[in-house]
Amino acid sequence: MFEYRDPLFNIIIFLTLIVLTILITNFLGSLKQKNKIKYLKDFIDKFNFLDDKEVKSLVTDNISTNALLLLALGFEKEGNYEKSLNIYLVLLENSSPQEKFTILQNMAEVYFKAGFLHKAREALLEILRAYPRKLDALELLFIVDDKLKNYDEMENIIEILEELEQNVKKEKAYLSFQQAKFNHDKDKIRKLYKEYPILKRDYVQYFLYENPKEVFDNVNEQDVYEMLDIFWQNDNLPLKNEAFMQIKAAKKELTTTIISPIFELEVLKYLPKNLADLEFEYICTNCKHIFPLYEERCPHCKELFSFKIETSIIKN
C-alpha cells in the first residue's frame, strides 16, 4: 500500500496529470477543428453552385487540386470571374479543411474584383474566424470595408495589424482622411495634411473647389509639378509662383523666357495654340503597372499613395 509521502505515489500522480492534460488538449483541439469544419460547411451552403457541367466534369476527371487552382487563376486573369468562381466553389466541396481556407482567400479576391463586396467580406470573415491573424485576409478585408465605407471596422483592422507589428502609417492617414471628408470636417483635413505629407494631393483636390485661394497659398513649385494633371485643368491659376507661370505659358496665356523643368511644358510653348495638349498616365512606384486614371490605391498591388504622374504630348 502506497502512502501519500511515497515518492513513487507522487510520480504516479504527476504522470496521471500529464496524461489527463494531453487528453483534454487533444479533445479541445479536435472539437475546435470540428467547429471550423462545421462553420465552413455552413458557409459553403450559403452559396449556390452555378450550373457549369464543364467545371464539374473536371473535378470528376480526377484532375489535381493544384491544376484546378491554376486553371481558376487563369480564368480570373482573363476576367472570366464566373468560370473562376465555379471552379473554386466545386473545389470547396472536394478539398481538405486546410485547402478550403486557401481556396476561400482566392474566392474573396475574385468576388472583390467582380464587385461582389459583401460576398468577399463573408469569405474573409470565415477565414479569420479560423485564423484571426492571417495577414492577407486582414489586408483585403480592410480594402473591402473601405469600399463599403465601414470605417469603424477599418479602425479595428488597423488595431489588429498594429498588434501584429505591421506598418500601418499609410492606412491610418488614409482612413483618417476618408472619415474627415465623409464628415465634411475641414479643420480635421487641414490638420491631417500637415501631419501626413502623403495626403497633399487629397488636400489639394478637396480644397481646390472649396477654397482655391487656400490651395494656391499652400503649394510650392514642386507640388505643382508633382500634381500637374490637377493644375493643368484649372483655368484660374494665379501668378503666385514660377510653376503656375509655366503652365500659363504652355497654354499661350503669357510669355516667359525662363525654361520649364518639365520638358512637355517647354515644348508646348513653341507649338501653335490648340495644336497639342498634355496627356497623363500614372505609374505605380511599387509594381510599375501603368493606369489611365489616378487612384489612391493601386488596383494591381493595392499599395496606397504609390502613383507617380507620367506626362506626354498628344495632338489636339
mmCIF file of C-alpha atoms in Angstrom:
data_model
loop_
_atom_site.group_PDB
_atom_site.id
_atom_site.type_symbol
_atom_site.label_atom_id
_atom_site.label_comp_id
_atom_site.label_asym_id
_atom_site.label_seq_id
_atom_site.Cartn_x
_atom_site.Cartn_y
_atom_site.Cartn_z
ATOM 1 C CA MET A 1 0.000 0.000 0.000
ATOM 2 C CA PHE A 2 1.333 3.429 -1.018
ATOM 3 C CA GLU A 3 1.464 6.296 1.397
ATOM 4 C CA TYR A 4 0.942 9.855 0.166
ATOM 5 C CA ARG A 5 4.556 10.623 1.106
ATOM 6 C CA ASP A 6 5.861 7.786 -1.008
ATOM 7 C CA PRO A 7 7.923 9.218 -3.928
ATOM 8 C CA LEU A 8 6.528 6.546 -6.259
ATOM 9 C CA PHE A 9 2.987 7.655 -5.439
ATOM 10 C CA ASN A 10 3.885 11.269 -6.263
ATOM 11 C CA ILE A 11 5.379 10.203 -9.597
ATOM 12 C CA ILE A 12 2.242 8.245 -10.488
ATOM 13 C CA ILE A 13 0.043 11.252 -9.661
ATOM 14 C CA PHE A 14 2.298 13.541 -11.728
ATOM 15 C CA LEU A 15 2.218 11.215 -14.759
ATOM 16 C CA THR A 16 -1.550 10.850 -14.448
ATOM 17 C CA LEU A 17 -1.948 14.640 -14.539
ATOM 18 C CA ILE A 18 0.253 14.841 -17.646
ATOM 19 C CA VAL A 19 -1.812 12.169 -19.430
ATOM 20 C CA LEU A 20 -5.072 13.915 -18.483
ATOM 21 C CA THR A 21 -3.703 17.251 -19.720
ATOM 22 C CA ILE A 22 -2.713 15.713 -23.073
ATOM 23 C CA LEU A 23 -6.105 14.020 -23.465
ATOM 24 C CA ILE A 24 -8.012 17.216 -22.644
ATOM 25 C CA THR A 25 -5.809 19.289 -25.008
ATOM 26 C CA ASN A 26 -6.317 16.795 -27.846
ATOM 27 C CA PHE A 27 -10.060 16.716 -27.193
ATOM 28 C CA LEU A 28 -10.328 20.533 -27.266
ATOM 29 C CA GLY A 29 -8.184 20.698 -30.402
ATOM 30 C CA SER A 30 -10.363 18.105 -32.106
ATOM 31 C CA LEU A 31 -13.501 19.965 -31.036
ATOM 32 C CA LYS A 32 -12.101 23.245 -32.371
ATOM 33 C CA GLN A 33 -11.263 21.593 -35.707
ATOM 34 C CA LYS A 34 -14.766 20.101 -35.934
ATOM 35 C CA ASN A 35 -16.235 23.536 -35.275
ATOM 36 C CA LYS A 36 -14.037 25.020 -38.029
ATOM 37 C CA ILE A 37 -15.310 22.403 -40.476
ATOM 38 C CA LYS A 38 -18.930 22.929 -39.339
ATOM 39 C CA TYR A 39 -18.706 26.717 -39.782
ATOM 40 C CA LEU A 40 -17.045 26.234 -43.157
ATOM 41 C CA LYS A 41 -19.741 23.804 -44.306
ATOM 42 C CA ASP A 42 -22.454 26.239 -43.205
ATOM 43 C CA PHE A 43 -20.624 28.972 -45.102
ATOM 44 C CA ILE A 44 -20.378 26.899 -48.297
ATOM 45 C CA ASP A 45 -24.094 26.112 -48.112
ATOM 46 C CA LYS A 46 -24.841 29.849 -48.409
ATOM 47 C CA PHE A 47 -23.571 29.851 -51.989
ATOM 48 C CA ASN A 48 -25.456 28.286 -54.859
ATOM 49 C CA PHE A 49 -23.351 26.396 -57.347
ATOM 50 C CA LEU A 50 -23.545 27.819 -60.831
ATOM 51 C CA ASP A 51 -24.656 25.328 -63.439
ATOM 52 C CA ASP A 52 -21.356 24.581 -65.104
ATOM 53 C CA LYS A 53 -21.110 20.989 -66.306
ATOM 54 C CA GLU A 54 -17.636 21.571 -67.744
ATOM 55 C CA VAL A 55 -16.231 22.522 -64.332
ATOM 56 C CA LYS A 56 -17.932 19.641 -62.537
ATOM 57 C CA SER A 57 -16.580 17.213 -65.119
ATOM 58 C CA LEU A 58 -13.042 18.482 -64.458
ATOM 59 C CA VAL A 59 -13.367 17.506 -60.791
ATOM 60 C CA THR A 60 -14.816 14.077 -61.582
ATOM 61 C CA ASP A 61 -11.958 13.510 -64.048
ATOM 62 C CA ASN A 62 -9.598 13.418 -61.026
ATOM 63 C CA ILE A 63 -7.565 16.441 -62.085
ATOM 64 C CA SER A 64 -5.326 17.565 -59.206
ATOM 65 C CA THR A 65 -6.364 20.423 -56.935
ATOM 66 C CA ASN A 66 -3.246 22.418 -57.870
ATOM 67 C CA ALA A 67 -4.055 22.110 -61.572
ATOM 68 C CA LEU A 68 -7.611 23.303 -60.979
ATOM 69 C CA LEU A 69 -6.355 26.214 -58.875
ATOM 70 C CA LEU A 70 -4.081 27.272 -61.738
ATOM 71 C CA LEU A 71 -6.996 26.985 -64.149
ATOM 72 C CA ALA A 72 -9.189 29.138 -61.889
ATOM 73 C CA LEU A 73 -6.387 31.714 -61.657
ATOM 74 C CA GLY A 74 -6.131 31.735 -65.447
ATOM 75 C CA PHE A 75 -9.858 32.442 -65.820
ATOM 76 C CA GLU A 76 -9.531 35.177 -63.187
ATOM 77 C CA LYS A 77 -6.719 36.899 -65.115
ATOM 78 C CA GLU A 78 -8.848 36.756 -68.273
ATOM 79 C CA GLY A 79 -11.674 38.450 -66.394
ATOM 80 C CA ASN A 80 -13.895 35.362 -66.565
ATOM 81 C CA TYR A 81 -14.835 35.593 -62.899
ATOM 82 C CA GLU A 82 -17.901 33.371 -63.233
ATOM 83 C CA LYS A 83 -15.874 30.429 -64.520
ATOM 84 C CA SER A 84 -13.172 31.024 -61.911
ATOM 85 C CA LEU A 85 -15.731 31.070 -59.080
ATOM 86 C CA ASN A 86 -17.335 27.896 -60.446
ATOM 87 C CA ILE A 87 -14.033 26.065 -60.078
ATOM 88 C CA TYR A 88 -13.425 27.410 -56.570
ATOM 89 C CA LEU A 89 -16.952 26.504 -55.421
ATOM 90 C CA VAL A 90 -16.613 22.948 -56.689
ATOM 91 C CA LEU A 91 -13.151 22.655 -55.141
ATOM 92 C CA LEU A 92 -14.543 23.723 -51.764
ATOM 93 C CA GLU A 93 -16.711 20.616 -51.765
ATOM 94 C CA ASN A 94 -13.817 18.340 -52.715
ATOM 95 C CA SER A 95 -10.803 19.541 -50.717
ATOM 96 C CA SER A 96 -9.262 19.108 -47.284
ATOM 97 C CA PRO A 97 -10.081 21.594 -44.476
ATOM 98 C CA GLN A 98 -6.661 23.255 -44.846
ATOM 99 C CA GLU A 99 -7.032 23.596 -48.624
ATOM 100 C CA LYS A 100 -10.502 25.105 -48.189
ATOM 101 C CA PHE A 101 -9.128 28.232 -46.500
ATOM 102 C CA THR A 102 -6.630 28.799 -49.322
ATOM 103 C CA ILE A 103 -9.484 28.464 -51.798
ATOM 104 C CA LEU A 104 -11.620 30.869 -49.740
ATOM 105 C CA GLN A 105 -8.863 33.506 -49.921
ATOM 106 C CA ASN A 106 -8.752 33.115 -53.705
ATOM 107 C CA MET A 107 -12.537 33.323 -53.864
ATOM 108 C CA ALA A 108 -12.528 36.520 -51.812
ATOM 109 C CA GLU A 109 -10.091 38.070 -54.321
ATOM 110 C CA VAL A 110 -12.342 37.113 -57.232
ATOM 111 C CA TYR A 111 -15.512 38.332 -55.521
ATOM 112 C CA PHE A 112 -13.728 41.625 -54.817
ATOM 113 C CA LYS A 113 -12.587 42.052 -58.420
ATOM 114 C CA ALA A 114 -16.064 41.158 -59.693
ATOM 115 C CA GLY A 115 -17.633 43.761 -57.397
ATOM 116 C CA PHE A 116 -19.395 41.324 -55.050
ATOM 117 C CA LEU A 117 -18.104 43.087 -51.951
ATOM 118 C CA HIS A 118 -20.451 41.523 -49.410
ATOM 119 C CA LYS A 119 -19.630 38.006 -50.599
ATOM 120 C CA ALA A 120 -15.913 38.843 -50.495
ATOM 121 C CA ARG A 121 -16.386 40.059 -46.926
ATOM 122 C CA GLU A 122 -18.214 36.883 -45.905
ATOM 123 C CA ALA A 123 -15.400 34.731 -47.292
ATOM 124 C CA LEU A 124 -12.729 36.761 -45.487
ATOM 125 C CA LEU A 125 -14.594 36.698 -42.167
ATOM 126 C CA GLU A 126 -14.898 32.925 -42.493
ATOM 127 C CA ILE A 127 -11.123 32.671 -42.908
ATOM 128 C CA LEU A 128 -10.482 34.999 -39.948
ATOM 129 C CA ARG A 129 -12.862 33.005 -37.765
ATOM 130 C CA ALA A 130 -10.388 30.136 -38.044
ATOM 131 C CA TYR A 131 -7.175 32.154 -38.431
ATOM 132 C CA PRO A 132 -7.617 35.601 -36.796
ATOM 133 C CA ARG A 133 -4.023 36.672 -37.529
ATOM 134 C CA LYS A 134 -3.971 35.845 -41.259
ATOM 135 C CA LEU A 135 -2.373 38.937 -42.795
ATOM 136 C CA ASP A 136 -3.546 38.660 -46.410
ATOM 137 C CA ALA A 137 -7.140 38.175 -45.256
ATOM 138 C CA LEU A 138 -6.924 41.167 -42.900
ATOM 139 C CA GLU A 139 -5.393 43.400 -45.576
ATOM 140 C CA LEU A 140 -8.030 42.522 -48.167
ATOM 141 C CA LEU A 141 -10.807 42.940 -45.587
ATOM 142 C CA PHE A 142 -9.510 46.474 -44.915
ATOM 143 C CA ILE A 143 -9.883 47.279 -48.630
ATOM 144 C CA VAL A 144 -13.336 45.690 -48.855
ATOM 145 C CA ASP A 145 -14.518 47.622 -45.785
ATOM 146 C CA ASP A 146 -13.134 50.783 -47.364
ATOM 147 C CA LYS A 147 -15.295 50.223 -50.453
ATOM 148 C CA LEU A 148 -18.290 49.630 -48.166
ATOM 149 C CA LYS A 149 -17.376 52.670 -46.011
ATOM 150 C CA ASN A 150 -17.230 50.508 -42.878
ATOM 151 C CA TYR A 151 -14.872 52.942 -41.172
ATOM 152 C CA ASP A 152 -15.328 51.508 -37.648
ATOM 153 C CA GLU A 153 -14.394 48.058 -38.926
ATOM 154 C CA MET A 154 -11.340 49.521 -40.655
ATOM 155 C CA GLU A 155 -10.207 51.004 -37.335
ATOM 156 C CA ASN A 156 -10.481 47.555 -35.731
ATOM 157 C CA ILE A 157 -8.379 46.009 -38.506
ATOM 158 C CA ILE A 158 -5.688 48.670 -38.065
ATOM 159 C CA GLU A 159 -5.520 47.852 -34.351
ATOM 160 C CA ILE A 160 -5.052 44.151 -35.140
ATOM 161 C CA LEU A 161 -2.352 44.911 -37.715
ATOM 162 C CA GLU A 162 -0.542 47.082 -35.166
ATOM 163 C CA GLU A 163 -0.626 44.197 -32.691
ATOM 164 C CA LEU A 164 0.959 42.081 -35.420
ATOM 165 C CA GLU A 165 3.689 44.772 -35.699
ATOM 166 C CA GLN A 166 2.736 45.822 -39.242
ATOM 167 C CA ASN A 167 3.497 49.312 -40.581
ATOM 168 C CA VAL A 168 0.075 50.929 -40.908
ATOM 169 C CA LYS A 169 1.059 54.610 -41.182
ATOM 170 C CA LYS A 170 -0.406 54.946 -44.687
ATOM 171 C CA GLU A 171 -3.586 53.107 -43.703
ATOM 172 C CA LYS A 172 -4.048 55.367 -40.666
ATOM 173 C CA ALA A 173 -3.574 58.510 -42.742
ATOM 174 C CA TYR A 174 -5.909 57.269 -45.459
ATOM 175 C CA LEU A 175 -8.667 56.216 -43.051
ATOM 176 C CA SER A 176 -8.462 59.450 -41.059
ATOM 177 C CA PHE A 177 -8.797 61.498 -44.264
ATOM 178 C CA GLN A 178 -11.765 59.440 -45.506
ATOM 179 C CA GLN A 179 -13.548 59.907 -42.185
ATOM 180 C CA ALA A 180 -12.858 63.652 -42.151
ATOM 181 C CA LYS A 181 -14.024 64.010 -45.762
ATOM 182 C CA PHE A 182 -17.163 61.978 -45.037
ATOM 183 C CA ASN A 183 -17.949 64.266 -42.096
ATOM 184 C CA HIS A 184 -17.010 67.443 -44.073
ATOM 185 C CA ASP A 185 -14.574 68.294 -41.279
ATOM 186 C CA LYS A 186 -12.382 70.900 -42.986
ATOM 187 C CA ASP A 187 -10.310 71.688 -39.903
ATOM 188 C CA LYS A 188 -9.509 67.992 -39.487
ATOM 189 C CA ILE A 189 -8.487 67.750 -43.150
ATOM 190 C CA ARG A 190 -6.116 70.710 -42.732
ATOM 191 C CA LYS A 191 -4.623 69.120 -39.629
ATOM 192 C CA LEU A 192 -4.145 65.768 -41.359
ATOM 193 C CA TYR A 193 -2.477 67.454 -44.350
ATOM 194 C CA LYS A 194 0.148 68.950 -42.032
ATOM 195 C CA GLU A 195 0.600 65.695 -40.110
ATOM 196 C CA TYR A 196 0.788 63.387 -43.147
ATOM 197 C CA PRO A 197 2.548 64.829 -46.247
ATOM 198 C CA ILE A 198 1.300 61.850 -48.295
ATOM 199 C CA LEU A 199 -2.180 63.414 -48.080
ATOM 200 C CA LYS A 200 -1.085 66.521 -50.023
ATOM 201 C CA ARG A 201 -2.883 65.520 -53.213
ATOM 202 C CA ASP A 202 -6.085 64.640 -51.318
ATOM 203 C CA TYR A 203 -5.948 68.004 -49.584
ATOM 204 C CA VAL A 204 -5.470 69.864 -52.889
ATOM 205 C CA GLN A 205 -8.316 68.003 -54.608
ATOM 206 C CA TYR A 206 -10.676 68.642 -51.707
ATOM 207 C CA PHE A 207 -9.997 72.363 -51.310
ATOM 208 C CA LEU A 208 -9.330 73.366 -54.920
ATOM 209 C CA TYR A 209 -13.056 73.881 -55.463
ATOM 210 C CA GLU A 210 -13.964 74.634 -51.846
ATOM 211 C CA ASN A 211 -11.293 77.274 -51.313
ATOM 212 C CA PRO A 212 -8.850 77.573 -54.241
ATOM 213 C CA LYS A 213 -7.028 80.555 -52.717
ATOM 214 C CA GLU A 214 -6.037 78.412 -49.743
ATOM 215 C CA VAL A 215 -4.590 75.790 -52.080
ATOM 216 C CA PHE A 216 -2.681 78.342 -54.167
ATOM 217 C CA ASP A 217 -1.212 79.823 -50.973
ATOM 218 C CA ASN A 218 -0.114 76.441 -49.619
ATOM 219 C CA VAL A 219 1.534 74.751 -52.604
ATOM 220 C CA ASN A 220 5.055 75.343 -53.858
ATOM 221 C CA GLU A 221 6.521 74.869 -57.333
ATOM 222 C CA GLN A 222 7.486 71.242 -56.706
ATOM 223 C CA ASP A 223 3.949 70.472 -55.520
ATOM 224 C CA VAL A 224 2.506 71.962 -58.704
ATOM 225 C CA TYR A 225 4.746 69.872 -60.964
ATOM 226 C CA GLU A 226 4.002 66.697 -58.967
ATOM 227 C CA MET A 227 0.257 67.379 -59.410
ATOM 228 C CA LEU A 228 0.487 68.846 -62.879
ATOM 229 C CA ASP A 229 -2.562 66.859 -64.019
ATOM 230 C CA ILE A 230 -4.724 68.700 -61.470
ATOM 231 C CA PHE A 231 -3.429 72.209 -62.083
ATOM 232 C CA TRP A 232 -3.314 71.800 -65.877
ATOM 233 C CA GLN A 233 -7.123 71.557 -65.871
ATOM 234 C CA ASN A 234 -7.517 74.761 -63.850
ATOM 235 C CA ASP A 235 -8.078 77.922 -65.891
ATOM 236 C CA ASN A 236 -7.816 80.343 -62.986
ATOM 237 C CA LEU A 237 -4.257 79.916 -61.803
ATOM 238 C CA PRO A 238 -2.730 82.964 -60.114
ATOM 239 C CA LEU A 239 0.752 84.225 -60.872
ATOM 240 C CA LYS A 240 1.959 83.211 -57.437
ATOM 241 C CA ASN A 241 4.914 81.056 -58.419
ATOM 242 C CA GLU A 242 7.011 80.075 -61.408
ATOM 243 C CA ALA A 243 5.222 76.735 -61.900
ATOM 244 C CA PHE A 244 1.866 78.431 -62.423
ATOM 245 C CA MET A 245 3.524 80.813 -64.907
ATOM 246 C CA GLN A 246 4.990 77.877 -66.844
ATOM 247 C CA ILE A 247 1.540 76.287 -67.132
ATOM 248 C CA LYS A 248 0.057 79.559 -68.382
ATOM 249 C CA ALA A 249 2.914 79.974 -70.845
ATOM 250 C CA ALA A 250 2.327 76.453 -72.202
ATOM 251 C CA LYS A 251 -1.333 77.425 -72.726
ATOM 252 C CA LYS A 252 -0.261 80.631 -74.554
ATOM 253 C CA GLU A 253 -1.754 82.833 -71.828
ATOM 254 C CA LEU A 254 1.565 84.638 -71.268
ATOM 255 C CA THR A 255 5.189 84.513 -72.363
ATOM 256 C CA THR A 256 8.281 83.776 -70.314
ATOM 257 C CA THR A 257 11.939 83.319 -71.147
ATOM 258 C CA ILE A 258 12.541 81.005 -68.191
ATOM 259 C CA ILE A 259 12.957 77.373 -69.245
ATOM 260 C CA SER A 260 10.488 74.980 -67.651
ATOM 261 C CA PRO A 261 11.884 71.960 -65.760
ATOM 262 C CA ILE A 262 9.041 69.933 -67.329
ATOM 263 C CA PHE A 263 10.034 69.095 -70.910
ATOM 264 C CA GLU A 264 6.460 68.783 -72.174
ATOM 265 C CA LEU A 265 5.525 72.254 -70.908
ATOM 266 C CA GLU A 266 8.569 73.741 -72.601
ATOM 267 C CA VAL A 267 7.697 72.073 -75.930
ATOM 268 C CA LEU A 268 4.114 73.368 -75.835
ATOM 269 C CA LYS A 269 5.406 76.939 -75.617
ATOM 270 C CA TYR A 270 6.798 76.648 -79.167
ATOM 271 C CA LEU A 271 3.827 74.892 -80.760
ATOM 272 C CA PRO A 272 0.856 76.732 -82.263
ATOM 273 C CA LYS A 273 -2.026 77.227 -79.846
ATOM 274 C CA ASN A 274 -4.551 74.362 -79.711
ATOM 275 C CA LEU A 275 -2.321 72.118 -81.827
ATOM 276 C CA ALA A 276 -1.347 69.847 -78.932
ATOM 277 C CA ASP A 277 -2.309 69.052 -75.363
ATOM 278 C CA LEU A 278 -0.968 67.171 -72.374
ATOM 279 C CA GLU A 279 -1.996 63.627 -71.540
ATOM 280 C CA PHE A 280 -1.373 61.993 -68.176
ATOM 281 C CA GLU A 281 -0.804 58.413 -67.103
ATOM 282 C CA TYR A 282 0.016 57.091 -63.674
ATOM 283 C CA ILE A 283 2.699 54.562 -62.849
ATOM 284 C CA CYS A 284 2.693 52.665 -59.575
ATOM 285 C CA THR A 285 6.119 53.029 -57.997
ATOM 286 C CA ASN A 286 5.581 49.704 -56.219
ATOM 287 C CA CYS A 287 4.526 47.303 -59.003
ATOM 288 C CA LYS A 288 5.370 49.510 -62.057
ATOM 289 C CA HIS A 289 1.951 48.999 -63.673
ATOM 290 C CA ILE A 290 0.551 51.979 -65.619
ATOM 291 C CA PHE A 291 -3.031 53.238 -65.376
ATOM 292 C CA PRO A 292 -5.013 55.915 -67.234
ATOM 293 C CA LEU A 293 -6.666 57.327 -64.111
ATOM 294 C CA TYR A 294 -5.331 58.347 -60.724
ATOM 295 C CA GLU A 295 -6.315 56.253 -57.715
ATOM 296 C CA GLU A 296 -5.184 56.457 -54.120
ATOM 297 C CA ARG A 297 -4.711 52.691 -54.058
ATOM 298 C CA CYS A 298 -3.057 50.806 -56.905
ATOM 299 C CA PRO A 299 -5.643 48.432 -58.435
ATOM 300 C CA HIS A 300 -2.941 45.846 -59.121
ATOM 301 C CA CYS A 301 -0.774 45.629 -55.987
ATOM 302 C CA LYS A 302 -3.160 47.543 -53.663
ATOM 303 C CA GLU A 303 -0.392 49.837 -52.383
ATOM 304 C CA LEU A 304 -1.586 53.202 -51.053
ATOM 305 C CA PHE A 305 -0.279 56.546 -52.396
ATOM 306 C CA SER A 306 2.091 54.890 -54.861
ATOM 307 C CA PHE A 307 1.115 56.639 -58.127
ATOM 308 C CA LYS A 308 3.513 58.928 -59.960
ATOM 309 C CA ILE A 309 2.490 61.095 -62.930
ATOM 310 C CA GLU A 310 3.822 60.370 -66.419
ATOM 311 C CA THR A 311 3.237 63.276 -68.824
ATOM 312 C CA SER A 312 3.131 63.144 -72.629
ATOM 313 C CA ILE A 313 2.131 65.411 -75.519
ATOM 314 C CA ILE A 314 -0.777 64.442 -77.762
ATOM 315 C CA LYS A 315 -2.266 66.004 -80.894
ATOM 316 C CA ASN A 316 -5.286 68.111 -80.013
#
